[in-house]
PDB file of C-alpha atoms in Angstrom:
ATOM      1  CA  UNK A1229       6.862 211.853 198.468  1.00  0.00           C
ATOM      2  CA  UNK A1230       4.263 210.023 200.037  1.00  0.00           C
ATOM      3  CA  UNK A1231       0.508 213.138 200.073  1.00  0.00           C
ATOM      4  CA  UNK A1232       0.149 213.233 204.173  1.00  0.00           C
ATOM      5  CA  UNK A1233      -3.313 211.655 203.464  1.00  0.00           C
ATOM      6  CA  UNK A1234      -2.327 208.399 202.247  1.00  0.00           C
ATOM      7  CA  UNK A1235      -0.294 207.945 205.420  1.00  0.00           C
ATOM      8  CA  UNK A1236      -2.542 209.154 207.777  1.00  0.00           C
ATOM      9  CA  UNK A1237      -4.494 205.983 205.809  1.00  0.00           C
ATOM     10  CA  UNK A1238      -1.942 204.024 205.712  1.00  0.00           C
ATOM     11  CA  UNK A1239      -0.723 204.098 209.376  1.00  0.00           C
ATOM     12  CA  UNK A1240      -4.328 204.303 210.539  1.00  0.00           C
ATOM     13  CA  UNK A1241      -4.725 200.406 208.749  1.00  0.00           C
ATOM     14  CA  UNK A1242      -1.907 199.667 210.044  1.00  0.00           C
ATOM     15  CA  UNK A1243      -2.497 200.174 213.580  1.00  0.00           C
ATOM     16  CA  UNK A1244      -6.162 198.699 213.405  1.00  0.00           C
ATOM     17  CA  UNK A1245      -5.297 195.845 211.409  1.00  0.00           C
ATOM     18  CA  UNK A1246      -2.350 194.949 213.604  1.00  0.00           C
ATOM     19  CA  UNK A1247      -3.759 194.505 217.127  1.00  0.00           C
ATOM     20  CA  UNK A1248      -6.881 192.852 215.926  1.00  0.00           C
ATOM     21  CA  UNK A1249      -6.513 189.390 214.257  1.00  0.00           C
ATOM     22  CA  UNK A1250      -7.593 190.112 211.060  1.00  0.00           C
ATOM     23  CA  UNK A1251      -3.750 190.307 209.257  1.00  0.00           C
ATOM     24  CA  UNK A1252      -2.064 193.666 208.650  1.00  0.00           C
ATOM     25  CA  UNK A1253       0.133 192.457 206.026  1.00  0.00           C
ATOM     26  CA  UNK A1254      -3.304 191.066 204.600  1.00  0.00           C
ATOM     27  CA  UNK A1255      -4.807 195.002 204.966  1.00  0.00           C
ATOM     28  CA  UNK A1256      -1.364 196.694 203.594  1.00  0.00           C
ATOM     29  CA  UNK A1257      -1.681 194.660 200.805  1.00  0.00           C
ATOM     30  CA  UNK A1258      -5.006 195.243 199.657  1.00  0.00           C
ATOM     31  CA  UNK A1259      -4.838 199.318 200.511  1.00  0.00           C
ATOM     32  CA  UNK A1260      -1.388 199.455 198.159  1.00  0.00           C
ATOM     33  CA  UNK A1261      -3.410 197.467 194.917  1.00  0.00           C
ATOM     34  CA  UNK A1262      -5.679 200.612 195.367  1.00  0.00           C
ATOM     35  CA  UNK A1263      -3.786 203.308 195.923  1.00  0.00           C
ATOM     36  CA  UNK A1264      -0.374 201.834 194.452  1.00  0.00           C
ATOM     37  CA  UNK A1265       2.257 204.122 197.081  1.00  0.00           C
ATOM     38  CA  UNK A1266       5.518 202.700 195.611  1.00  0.00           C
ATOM     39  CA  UNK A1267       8.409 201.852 197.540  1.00  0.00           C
ATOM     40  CA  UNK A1268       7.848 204.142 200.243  1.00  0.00           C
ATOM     41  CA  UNK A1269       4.917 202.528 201.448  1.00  0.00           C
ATOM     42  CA  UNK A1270       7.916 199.450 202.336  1.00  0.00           C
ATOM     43  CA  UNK A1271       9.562 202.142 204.110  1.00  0.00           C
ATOM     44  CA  UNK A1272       6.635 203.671 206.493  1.00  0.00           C
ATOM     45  CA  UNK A1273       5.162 199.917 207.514  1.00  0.00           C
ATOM     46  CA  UNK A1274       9.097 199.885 208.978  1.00  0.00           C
ATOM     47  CA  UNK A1275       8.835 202.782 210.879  1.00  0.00           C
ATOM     48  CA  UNK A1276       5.372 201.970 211.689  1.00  0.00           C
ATOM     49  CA  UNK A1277       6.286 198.862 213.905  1.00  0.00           C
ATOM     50  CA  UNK A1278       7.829 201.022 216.971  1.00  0.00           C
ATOM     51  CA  UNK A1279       3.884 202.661 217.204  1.00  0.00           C
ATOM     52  CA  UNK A1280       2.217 199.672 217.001  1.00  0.00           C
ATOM     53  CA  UNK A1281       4.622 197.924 219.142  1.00  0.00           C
ATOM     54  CA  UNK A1282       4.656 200.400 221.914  1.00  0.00           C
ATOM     55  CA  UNK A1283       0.638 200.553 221.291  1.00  0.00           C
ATOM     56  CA  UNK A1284       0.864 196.459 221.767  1.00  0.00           C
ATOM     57  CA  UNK A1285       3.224 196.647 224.948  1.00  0.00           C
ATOM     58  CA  UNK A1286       1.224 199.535 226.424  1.00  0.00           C
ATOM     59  CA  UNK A1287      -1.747 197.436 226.024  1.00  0.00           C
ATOM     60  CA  UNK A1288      -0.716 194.440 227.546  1.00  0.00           C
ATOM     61  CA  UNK A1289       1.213 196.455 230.355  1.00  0.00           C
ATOM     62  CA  UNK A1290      -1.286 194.964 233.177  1.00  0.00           C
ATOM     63  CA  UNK A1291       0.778 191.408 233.064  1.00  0.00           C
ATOM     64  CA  UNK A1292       3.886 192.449 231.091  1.00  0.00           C
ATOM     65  CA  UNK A1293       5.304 195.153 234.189  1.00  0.00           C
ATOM     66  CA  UNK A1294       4.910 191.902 236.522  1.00  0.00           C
ATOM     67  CA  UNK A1295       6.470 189.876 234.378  1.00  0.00           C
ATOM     68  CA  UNK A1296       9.434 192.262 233.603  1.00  0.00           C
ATOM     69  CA  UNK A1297       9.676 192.865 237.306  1.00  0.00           C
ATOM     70  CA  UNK A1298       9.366 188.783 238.142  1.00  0.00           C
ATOM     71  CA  UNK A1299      11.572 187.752 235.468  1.00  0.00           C
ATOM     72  CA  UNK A1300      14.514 189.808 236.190  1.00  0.00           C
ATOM     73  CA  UNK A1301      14.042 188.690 239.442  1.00  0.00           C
ATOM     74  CA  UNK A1302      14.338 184.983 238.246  1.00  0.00           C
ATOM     75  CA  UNK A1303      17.720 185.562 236.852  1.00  0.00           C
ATOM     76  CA  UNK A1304      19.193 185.607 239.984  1.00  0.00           C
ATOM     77  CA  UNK A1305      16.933 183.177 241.972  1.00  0.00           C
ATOM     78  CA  UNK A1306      16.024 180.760 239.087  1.00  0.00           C
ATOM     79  CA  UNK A1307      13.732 178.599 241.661  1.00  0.00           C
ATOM     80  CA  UNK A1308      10.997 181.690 241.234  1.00  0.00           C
ATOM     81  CA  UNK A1309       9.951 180.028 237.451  1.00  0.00           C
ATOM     82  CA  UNK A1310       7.740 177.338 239.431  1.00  0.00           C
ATOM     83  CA  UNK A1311       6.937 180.040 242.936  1.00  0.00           C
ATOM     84  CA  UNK A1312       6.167 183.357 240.624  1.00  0.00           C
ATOM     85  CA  UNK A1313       3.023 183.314 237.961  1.00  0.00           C
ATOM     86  CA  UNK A1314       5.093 186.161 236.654  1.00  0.00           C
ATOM     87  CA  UNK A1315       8.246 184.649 236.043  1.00  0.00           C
ATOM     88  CA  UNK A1316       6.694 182.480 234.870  1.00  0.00           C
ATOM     89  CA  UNK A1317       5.181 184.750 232.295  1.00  0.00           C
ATOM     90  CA  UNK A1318       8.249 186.154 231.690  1.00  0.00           C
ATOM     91  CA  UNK A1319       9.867 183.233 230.978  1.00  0.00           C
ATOM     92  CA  UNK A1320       7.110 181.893 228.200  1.00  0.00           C
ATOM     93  CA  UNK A1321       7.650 185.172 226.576  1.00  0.00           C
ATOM     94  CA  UNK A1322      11.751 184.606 225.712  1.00  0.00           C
ATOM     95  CA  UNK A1323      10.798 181.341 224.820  1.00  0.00           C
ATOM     96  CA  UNK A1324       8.337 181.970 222.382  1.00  0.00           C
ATOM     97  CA  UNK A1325      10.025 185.167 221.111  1.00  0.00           C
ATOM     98  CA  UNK A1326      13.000 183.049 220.370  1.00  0.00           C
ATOM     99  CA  UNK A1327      11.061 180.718 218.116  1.00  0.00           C
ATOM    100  CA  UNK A1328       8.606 182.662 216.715  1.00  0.00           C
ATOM    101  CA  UNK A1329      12.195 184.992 215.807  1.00  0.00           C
ATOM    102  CA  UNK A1330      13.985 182.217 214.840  1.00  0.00           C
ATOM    103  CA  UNK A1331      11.040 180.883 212.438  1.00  0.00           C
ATOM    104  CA  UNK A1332      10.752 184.591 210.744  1.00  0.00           C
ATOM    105  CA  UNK A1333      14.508 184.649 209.932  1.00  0.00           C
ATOM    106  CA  UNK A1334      14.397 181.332 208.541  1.00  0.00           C
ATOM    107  CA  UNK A1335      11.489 182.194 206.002  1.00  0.00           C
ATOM    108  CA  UNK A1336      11.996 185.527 205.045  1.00  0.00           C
ATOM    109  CA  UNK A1337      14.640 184.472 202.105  1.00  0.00           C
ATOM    110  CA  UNK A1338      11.271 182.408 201.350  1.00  0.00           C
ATOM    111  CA  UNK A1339       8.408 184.747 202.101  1.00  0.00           C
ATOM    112  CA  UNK A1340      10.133 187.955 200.164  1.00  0.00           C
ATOM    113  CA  UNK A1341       8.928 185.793 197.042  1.00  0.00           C
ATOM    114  CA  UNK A1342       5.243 185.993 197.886  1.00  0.00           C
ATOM    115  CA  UNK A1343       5.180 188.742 200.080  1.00  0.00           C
ATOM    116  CA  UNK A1344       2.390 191.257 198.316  1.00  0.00           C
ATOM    117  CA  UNK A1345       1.814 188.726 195.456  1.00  0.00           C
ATOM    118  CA  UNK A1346      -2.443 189.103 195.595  1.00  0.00           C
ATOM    119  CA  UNK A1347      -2.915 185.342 195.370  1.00  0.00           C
ATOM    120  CA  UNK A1348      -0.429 184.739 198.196  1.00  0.00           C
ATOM    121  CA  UNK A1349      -2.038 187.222 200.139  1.00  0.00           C
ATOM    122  CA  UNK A1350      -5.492 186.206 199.492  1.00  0.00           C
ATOM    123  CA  UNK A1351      -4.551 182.567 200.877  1.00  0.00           C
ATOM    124  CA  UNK A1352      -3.623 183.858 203.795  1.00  0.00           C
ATOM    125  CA  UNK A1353      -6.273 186.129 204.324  1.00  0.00           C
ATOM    126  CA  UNK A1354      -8.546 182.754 203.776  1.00  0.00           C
ATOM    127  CA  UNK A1355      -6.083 180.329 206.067  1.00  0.00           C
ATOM    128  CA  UNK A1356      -6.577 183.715 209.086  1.00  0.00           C
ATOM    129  CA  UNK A1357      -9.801 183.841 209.017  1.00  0.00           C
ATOM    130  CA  UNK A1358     -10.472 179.689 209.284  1.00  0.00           C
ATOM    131  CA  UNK A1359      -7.589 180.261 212.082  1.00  0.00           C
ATOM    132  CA  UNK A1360      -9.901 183.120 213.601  1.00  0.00           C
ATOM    133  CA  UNK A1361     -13.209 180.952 213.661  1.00  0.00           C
ATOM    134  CA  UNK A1362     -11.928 178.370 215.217  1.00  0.00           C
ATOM    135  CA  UNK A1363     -11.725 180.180 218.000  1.00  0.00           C
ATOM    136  CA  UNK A1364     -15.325 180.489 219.224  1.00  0.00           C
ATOM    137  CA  UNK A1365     -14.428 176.137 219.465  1.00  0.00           C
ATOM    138  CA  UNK A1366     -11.780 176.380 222.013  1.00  0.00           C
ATOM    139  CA  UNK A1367     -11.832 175.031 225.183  1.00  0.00           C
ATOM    140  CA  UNK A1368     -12.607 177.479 228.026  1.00  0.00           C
ATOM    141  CA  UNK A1369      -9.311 178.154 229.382  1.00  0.00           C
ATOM    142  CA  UNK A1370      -8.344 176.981 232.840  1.00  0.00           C
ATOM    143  CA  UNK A1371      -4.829 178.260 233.247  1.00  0.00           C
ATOM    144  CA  UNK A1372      -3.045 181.324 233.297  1.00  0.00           C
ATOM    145  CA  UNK A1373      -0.338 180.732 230.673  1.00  0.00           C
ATOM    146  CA  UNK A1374       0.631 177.931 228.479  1.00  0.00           C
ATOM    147  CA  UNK A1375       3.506 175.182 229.864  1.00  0.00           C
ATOM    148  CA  UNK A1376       7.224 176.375 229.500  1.00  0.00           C
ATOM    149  CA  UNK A1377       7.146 173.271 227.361  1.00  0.00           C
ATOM    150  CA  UNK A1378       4.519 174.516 224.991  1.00  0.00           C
ATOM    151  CA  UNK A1379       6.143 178.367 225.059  1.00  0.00           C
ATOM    152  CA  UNK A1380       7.927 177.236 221.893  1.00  0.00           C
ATOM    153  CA  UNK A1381       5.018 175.126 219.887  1.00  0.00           C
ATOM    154  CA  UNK A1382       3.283 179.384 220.602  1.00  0.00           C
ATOM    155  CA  UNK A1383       6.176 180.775 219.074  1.00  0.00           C
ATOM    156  CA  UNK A1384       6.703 179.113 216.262  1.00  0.00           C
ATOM    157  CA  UNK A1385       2.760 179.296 215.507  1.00  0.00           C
ATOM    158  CA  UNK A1386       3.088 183.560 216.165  1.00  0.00           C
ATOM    159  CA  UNK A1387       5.723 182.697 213.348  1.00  0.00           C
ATOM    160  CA  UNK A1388       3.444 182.276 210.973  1.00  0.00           C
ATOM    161  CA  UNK A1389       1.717 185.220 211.400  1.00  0.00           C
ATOM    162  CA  UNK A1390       4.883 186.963 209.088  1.00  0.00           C
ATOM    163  CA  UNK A1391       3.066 184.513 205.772  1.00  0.00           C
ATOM    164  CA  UNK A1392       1.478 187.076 203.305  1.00  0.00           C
ATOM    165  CA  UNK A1393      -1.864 187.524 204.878  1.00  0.00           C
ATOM    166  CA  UNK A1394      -1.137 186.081 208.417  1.00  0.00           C
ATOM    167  CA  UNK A1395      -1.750 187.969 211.917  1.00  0.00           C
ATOM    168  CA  UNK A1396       0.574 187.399 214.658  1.00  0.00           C
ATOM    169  CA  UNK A1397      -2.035 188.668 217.072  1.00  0.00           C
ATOM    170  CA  UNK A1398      -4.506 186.077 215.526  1.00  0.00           C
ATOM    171  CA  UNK A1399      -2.143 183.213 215.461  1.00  0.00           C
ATOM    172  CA  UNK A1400      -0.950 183.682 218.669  1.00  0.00           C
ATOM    173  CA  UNK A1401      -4.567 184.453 220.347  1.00  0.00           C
ATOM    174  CA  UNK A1402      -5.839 181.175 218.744  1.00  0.00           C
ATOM    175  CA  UNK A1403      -3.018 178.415 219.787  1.00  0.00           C
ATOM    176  CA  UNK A1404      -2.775 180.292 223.384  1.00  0.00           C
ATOM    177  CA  UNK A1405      -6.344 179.311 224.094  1.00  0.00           C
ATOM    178  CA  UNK A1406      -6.559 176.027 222.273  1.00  0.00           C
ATOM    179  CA  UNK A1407      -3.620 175.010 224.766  1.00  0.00           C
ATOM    180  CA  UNK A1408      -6.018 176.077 227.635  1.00  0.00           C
ATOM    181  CA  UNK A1409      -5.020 179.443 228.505  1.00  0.00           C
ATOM    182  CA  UNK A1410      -7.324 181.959 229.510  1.00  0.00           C
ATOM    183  CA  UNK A1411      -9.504 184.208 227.325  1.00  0.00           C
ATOM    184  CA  UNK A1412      -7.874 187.428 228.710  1.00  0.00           C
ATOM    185  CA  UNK A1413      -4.511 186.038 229.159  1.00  0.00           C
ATOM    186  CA  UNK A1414      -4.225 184.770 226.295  1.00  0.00           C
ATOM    187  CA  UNK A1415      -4.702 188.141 224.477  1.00  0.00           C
ATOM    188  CA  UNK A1416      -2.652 189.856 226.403  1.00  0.00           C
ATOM    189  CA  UNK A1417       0.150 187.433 225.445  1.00  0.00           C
ATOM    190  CA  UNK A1418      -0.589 187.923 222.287  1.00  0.00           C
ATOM    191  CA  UNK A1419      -0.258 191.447 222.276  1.00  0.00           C
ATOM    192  CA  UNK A1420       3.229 191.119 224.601  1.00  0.00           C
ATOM    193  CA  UNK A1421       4.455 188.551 222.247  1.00  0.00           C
ATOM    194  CA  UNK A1422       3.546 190.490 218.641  1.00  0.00           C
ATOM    195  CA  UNK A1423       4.935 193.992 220.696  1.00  0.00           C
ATOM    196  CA  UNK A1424       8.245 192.260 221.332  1.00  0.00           C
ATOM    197  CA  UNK A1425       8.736 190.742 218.384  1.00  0.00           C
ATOM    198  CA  UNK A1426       7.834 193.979 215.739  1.00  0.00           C
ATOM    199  CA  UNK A1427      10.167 196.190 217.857  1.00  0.00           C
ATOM    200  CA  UNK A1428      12.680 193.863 217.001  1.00  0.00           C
ATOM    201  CA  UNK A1429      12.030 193.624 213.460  1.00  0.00           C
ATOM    202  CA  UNK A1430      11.906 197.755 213.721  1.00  0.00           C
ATOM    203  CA  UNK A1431      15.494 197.913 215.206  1.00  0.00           C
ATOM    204  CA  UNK A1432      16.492 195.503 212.436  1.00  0.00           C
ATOM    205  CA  UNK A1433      15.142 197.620 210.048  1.00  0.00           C
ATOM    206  CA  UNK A1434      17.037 200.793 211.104  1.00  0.00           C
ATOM    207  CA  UNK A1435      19.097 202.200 208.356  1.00  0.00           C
ATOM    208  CA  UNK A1436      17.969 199.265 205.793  1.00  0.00           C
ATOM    209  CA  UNK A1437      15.284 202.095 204.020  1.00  0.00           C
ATOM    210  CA  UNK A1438      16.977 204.500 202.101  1.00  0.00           C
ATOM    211  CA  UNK A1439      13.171 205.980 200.758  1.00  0.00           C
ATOM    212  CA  UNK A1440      11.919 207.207 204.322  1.00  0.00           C
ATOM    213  CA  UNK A1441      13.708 210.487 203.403  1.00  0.00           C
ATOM    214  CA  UNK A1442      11.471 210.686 200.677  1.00  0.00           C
ATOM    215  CA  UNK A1443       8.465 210.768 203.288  1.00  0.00           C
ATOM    216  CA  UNK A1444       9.368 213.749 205.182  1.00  0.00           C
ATOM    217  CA  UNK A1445       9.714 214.080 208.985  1.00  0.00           C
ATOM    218  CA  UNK A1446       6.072 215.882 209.275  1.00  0.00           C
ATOM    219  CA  UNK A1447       4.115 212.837 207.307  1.00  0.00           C
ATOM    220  CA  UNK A1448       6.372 210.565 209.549  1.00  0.00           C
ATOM    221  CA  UNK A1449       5.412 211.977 213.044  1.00  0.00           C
ATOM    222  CA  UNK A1450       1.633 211.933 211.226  1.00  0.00           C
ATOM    223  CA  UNK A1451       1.904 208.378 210.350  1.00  0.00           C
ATOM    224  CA  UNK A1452       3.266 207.443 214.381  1.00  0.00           C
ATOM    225  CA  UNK A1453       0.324 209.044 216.047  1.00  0.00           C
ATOM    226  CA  UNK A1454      -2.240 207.622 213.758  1.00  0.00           C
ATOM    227  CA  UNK A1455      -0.537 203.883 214.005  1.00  0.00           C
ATOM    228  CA  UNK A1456      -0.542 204.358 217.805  1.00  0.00           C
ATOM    229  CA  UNK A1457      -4.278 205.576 218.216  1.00  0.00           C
ATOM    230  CA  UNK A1458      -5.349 203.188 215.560  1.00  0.00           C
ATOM    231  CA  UNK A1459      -3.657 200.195 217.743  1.00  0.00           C
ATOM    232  CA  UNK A1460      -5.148 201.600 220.741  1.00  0.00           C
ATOM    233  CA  UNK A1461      -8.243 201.592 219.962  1.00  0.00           C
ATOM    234  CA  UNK A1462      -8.646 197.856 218.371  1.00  0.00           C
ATOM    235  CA  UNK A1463      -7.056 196.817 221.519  1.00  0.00           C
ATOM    236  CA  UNK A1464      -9.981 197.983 223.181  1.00  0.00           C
ATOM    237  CA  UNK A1465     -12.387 196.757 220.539  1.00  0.00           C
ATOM    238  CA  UNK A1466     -10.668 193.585 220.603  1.00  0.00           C
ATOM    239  CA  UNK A1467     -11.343 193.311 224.437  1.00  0.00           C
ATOM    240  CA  UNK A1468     -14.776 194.097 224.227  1.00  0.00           C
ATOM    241  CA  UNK A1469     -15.544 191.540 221.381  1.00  0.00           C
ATOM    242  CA  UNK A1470     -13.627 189.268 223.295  1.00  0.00           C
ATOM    243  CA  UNK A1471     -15.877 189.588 226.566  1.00  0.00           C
ATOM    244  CA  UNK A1472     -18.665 189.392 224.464  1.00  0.00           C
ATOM    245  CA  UNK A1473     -17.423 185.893 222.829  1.00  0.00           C
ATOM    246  CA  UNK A1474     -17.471 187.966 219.393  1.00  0.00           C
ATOM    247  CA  UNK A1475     -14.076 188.234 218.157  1.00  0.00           C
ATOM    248  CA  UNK A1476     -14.614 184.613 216.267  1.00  0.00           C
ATOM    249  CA  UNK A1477     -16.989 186.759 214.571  1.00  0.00           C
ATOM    250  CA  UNK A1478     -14.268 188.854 213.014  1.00  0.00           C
ATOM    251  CA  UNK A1479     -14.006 185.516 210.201  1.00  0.00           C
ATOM    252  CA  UNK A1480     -16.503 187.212 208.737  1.00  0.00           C
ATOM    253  CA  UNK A1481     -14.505 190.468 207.336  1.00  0.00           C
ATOM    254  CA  UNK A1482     -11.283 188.514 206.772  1.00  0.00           C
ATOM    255  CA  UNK A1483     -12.498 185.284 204.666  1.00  0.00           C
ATOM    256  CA  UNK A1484     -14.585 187.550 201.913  1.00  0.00           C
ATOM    257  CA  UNK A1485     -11.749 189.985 201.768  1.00  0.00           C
ATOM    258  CA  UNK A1486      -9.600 186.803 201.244  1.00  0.00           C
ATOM    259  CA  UNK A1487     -11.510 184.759 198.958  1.00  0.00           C
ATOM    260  CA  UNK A1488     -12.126 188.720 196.912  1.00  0.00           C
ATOM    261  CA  UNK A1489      -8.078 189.058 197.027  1.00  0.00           C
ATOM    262  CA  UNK A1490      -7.530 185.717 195.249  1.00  0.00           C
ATOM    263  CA  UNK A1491     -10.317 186.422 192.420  1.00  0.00           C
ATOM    264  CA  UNK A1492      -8.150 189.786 191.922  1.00  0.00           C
ATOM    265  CA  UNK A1493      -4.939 188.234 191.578  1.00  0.00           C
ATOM    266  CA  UNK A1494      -5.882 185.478 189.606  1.00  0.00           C
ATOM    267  CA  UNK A1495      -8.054 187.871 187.057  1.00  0.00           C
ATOM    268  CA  UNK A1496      -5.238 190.588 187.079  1.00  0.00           C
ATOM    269  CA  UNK A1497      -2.458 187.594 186.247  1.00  0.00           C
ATOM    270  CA  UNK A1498      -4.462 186.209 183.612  1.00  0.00           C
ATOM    271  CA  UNK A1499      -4.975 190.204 182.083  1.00  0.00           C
ATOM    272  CA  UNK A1500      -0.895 190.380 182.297  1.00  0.00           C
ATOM    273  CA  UNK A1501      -0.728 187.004 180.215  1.00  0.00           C
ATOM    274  CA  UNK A1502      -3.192 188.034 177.783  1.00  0.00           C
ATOM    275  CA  UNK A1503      -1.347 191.799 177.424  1.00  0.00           C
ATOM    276  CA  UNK A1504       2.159 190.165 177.397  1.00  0.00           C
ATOM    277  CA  UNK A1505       3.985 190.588 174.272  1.00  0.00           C
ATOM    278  CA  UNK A1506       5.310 187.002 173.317  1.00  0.00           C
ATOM    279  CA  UNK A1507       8.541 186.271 174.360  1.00  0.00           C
ATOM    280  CA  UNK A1508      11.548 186.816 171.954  1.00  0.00           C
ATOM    281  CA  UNK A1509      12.343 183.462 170.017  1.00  0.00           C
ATOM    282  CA  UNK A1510      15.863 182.147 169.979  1.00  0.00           C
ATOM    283  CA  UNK A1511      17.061 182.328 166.498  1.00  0.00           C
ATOM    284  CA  UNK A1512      17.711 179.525 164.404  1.00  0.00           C
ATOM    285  CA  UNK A1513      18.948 178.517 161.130  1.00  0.00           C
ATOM    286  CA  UNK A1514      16.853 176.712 158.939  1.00  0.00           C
ATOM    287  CA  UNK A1515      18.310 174.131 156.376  1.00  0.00           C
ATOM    288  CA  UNK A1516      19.505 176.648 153.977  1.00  0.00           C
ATOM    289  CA  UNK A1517      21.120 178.911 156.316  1.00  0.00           C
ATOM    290  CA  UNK A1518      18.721 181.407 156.827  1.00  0.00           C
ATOM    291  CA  UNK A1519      17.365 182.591 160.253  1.00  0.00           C
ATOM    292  CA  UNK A1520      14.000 180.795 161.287  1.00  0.00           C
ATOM    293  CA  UNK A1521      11.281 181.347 164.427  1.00  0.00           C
ATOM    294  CA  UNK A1522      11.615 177.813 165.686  1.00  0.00           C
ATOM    295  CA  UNK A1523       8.036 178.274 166.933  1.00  0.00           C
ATOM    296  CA  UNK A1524       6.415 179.141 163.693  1.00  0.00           C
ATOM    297  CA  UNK A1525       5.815 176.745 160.689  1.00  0.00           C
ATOM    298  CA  UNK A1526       8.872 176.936 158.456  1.00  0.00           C
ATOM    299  CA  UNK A1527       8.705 178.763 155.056  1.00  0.00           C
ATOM    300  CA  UNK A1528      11.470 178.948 152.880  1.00  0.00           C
TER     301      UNK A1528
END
């Protein structure tokens, strides 16, 4: 069982990492090389998702009730897509769930190779943080959301915020405003889009952990609060920073943590080859029948 400190840590990473763009899966990775939770750390991030998520949608509620309310709307009166900013909204948002989805279920036979491998991780830490500065050289935006056509070019790019050391909130933040959007729109559908798409990937999840019963109900409850408050609060730090033109600034903390995770993984695989014992040579017989290393000189 999981000590009710490391989850308080745990979720409170978690929740921090995941709303601001600096990678959570980057974060998770580098707390569990330190304090090495097992399986059931798997098992909490899982549970985790339906606090941060409702942390997410509660945080981008100011444009996600209109576009709930617009969008249903739309289904019967289709023509509202082009009258109603919200349906609008609404209507980029299914889009670019669908693809960013539909790009996550495609990779994960791919990504369940890498995912928590340090060098993997440490790439992607490096690739967010490049993604992150490059944000202080967008555009200032001019619109209020990006083109129905372009809803699905956002998606697939939140997609790769599931790569070992990717954020969706970073990947998503960063293509919304180089297509033009908004500062504060453009987080917001962030947020929306990396809410909707983690409570799916919680409901998925349901019943797939057989070790949350080794966390206990108390540690669990714990770990929900802290993931919530955690993602409430970098949502506001992530506004403020963002007002300030700051959040590029963020690079910072993600590319040394990166370019740190690599140097550990590559250090840590080269201790493992040097400890290795030396694989088991096939036996062979030598010229007068009697068992030889083929990878050793032969002596008779």
């Amino acid at each position: 069982m999981l000590p009710l400190a490391e989850v308080v840590l745990l979720a409170g990473i978690q929740g921090l990492a995941e709303a601001l763009p600096i990678s959570r899966s980057g974060h998770d990775a580098v707390v569990r090389l330190w304090l090495d939770p097992g399986r059931s750390a798997a098992a909490l991030e899982s549970i985790l998702h339906v606090a941060t998520a409702s942390a997410l949608l509660v945080g981008a509620r100011r444009h996600l009730v209109a576009a709930v309310s617009e969008g249903l709307r739309a289904v019967a009166r289709p023509s509202l897509l082009r009258s109603s900013k919200g349906a609008h909204d609404a209507a980029v948002l299914v889009v670019a769930a669908a693809a960013s989805l539909l790009s996550r279920a495609l990779a994960a036979p791919f990504l369940e190779l890498w995912t928590g491998a340090p060098i993997a991780v440490g790439f992607g830490l490096v690739w967010t943080g490049l993604i992150v500065a490059t944000m202080s050289l967008a555009p200032a935006g001019r619109v209020e959301a990006p083109s129905l056509s372009l809803a699905a070019l956002l998606g697939l790019v939140h997609g790769t915020g599931a790569l070992p050391g990717g954020s969706d909130v970073g990947a998503a933040l960063v293509i919304a405003m180089w297509m033009g959007t908004k500062a504060d729109r453009a987080l917001d559908l962030a947020f929306a889009l990396t809410g909707i798409t983690l409570l799916v990937s919680f409901v998925a999840g349901l019943g797939a952990r057989p070790e949350v019963t080794e966390i206990g109900a108390p540690a669990i409850g714990f770990g929900l609060v802290t993931a919530f408050l955690g993602a409430t609060v970098a949502i506001g730090l992530a506004r403020s920073l963002l007002e300030k033109h700051a959040l590029a600034r963020l690079a910072f903390w993600v590319l040394p943590l990166g370019f740190a995770t690599v140097s550990y993984g590559r250090s840590f695989g080269e201790a493992s080859t040097r400890e290795a014992p030396a694989p088991a040579a096939m036996a062979v017989m030598s010229m007068d029948d009697k068992p030889c290393n083929p990878l050793l000189p032969f002596t008779p």
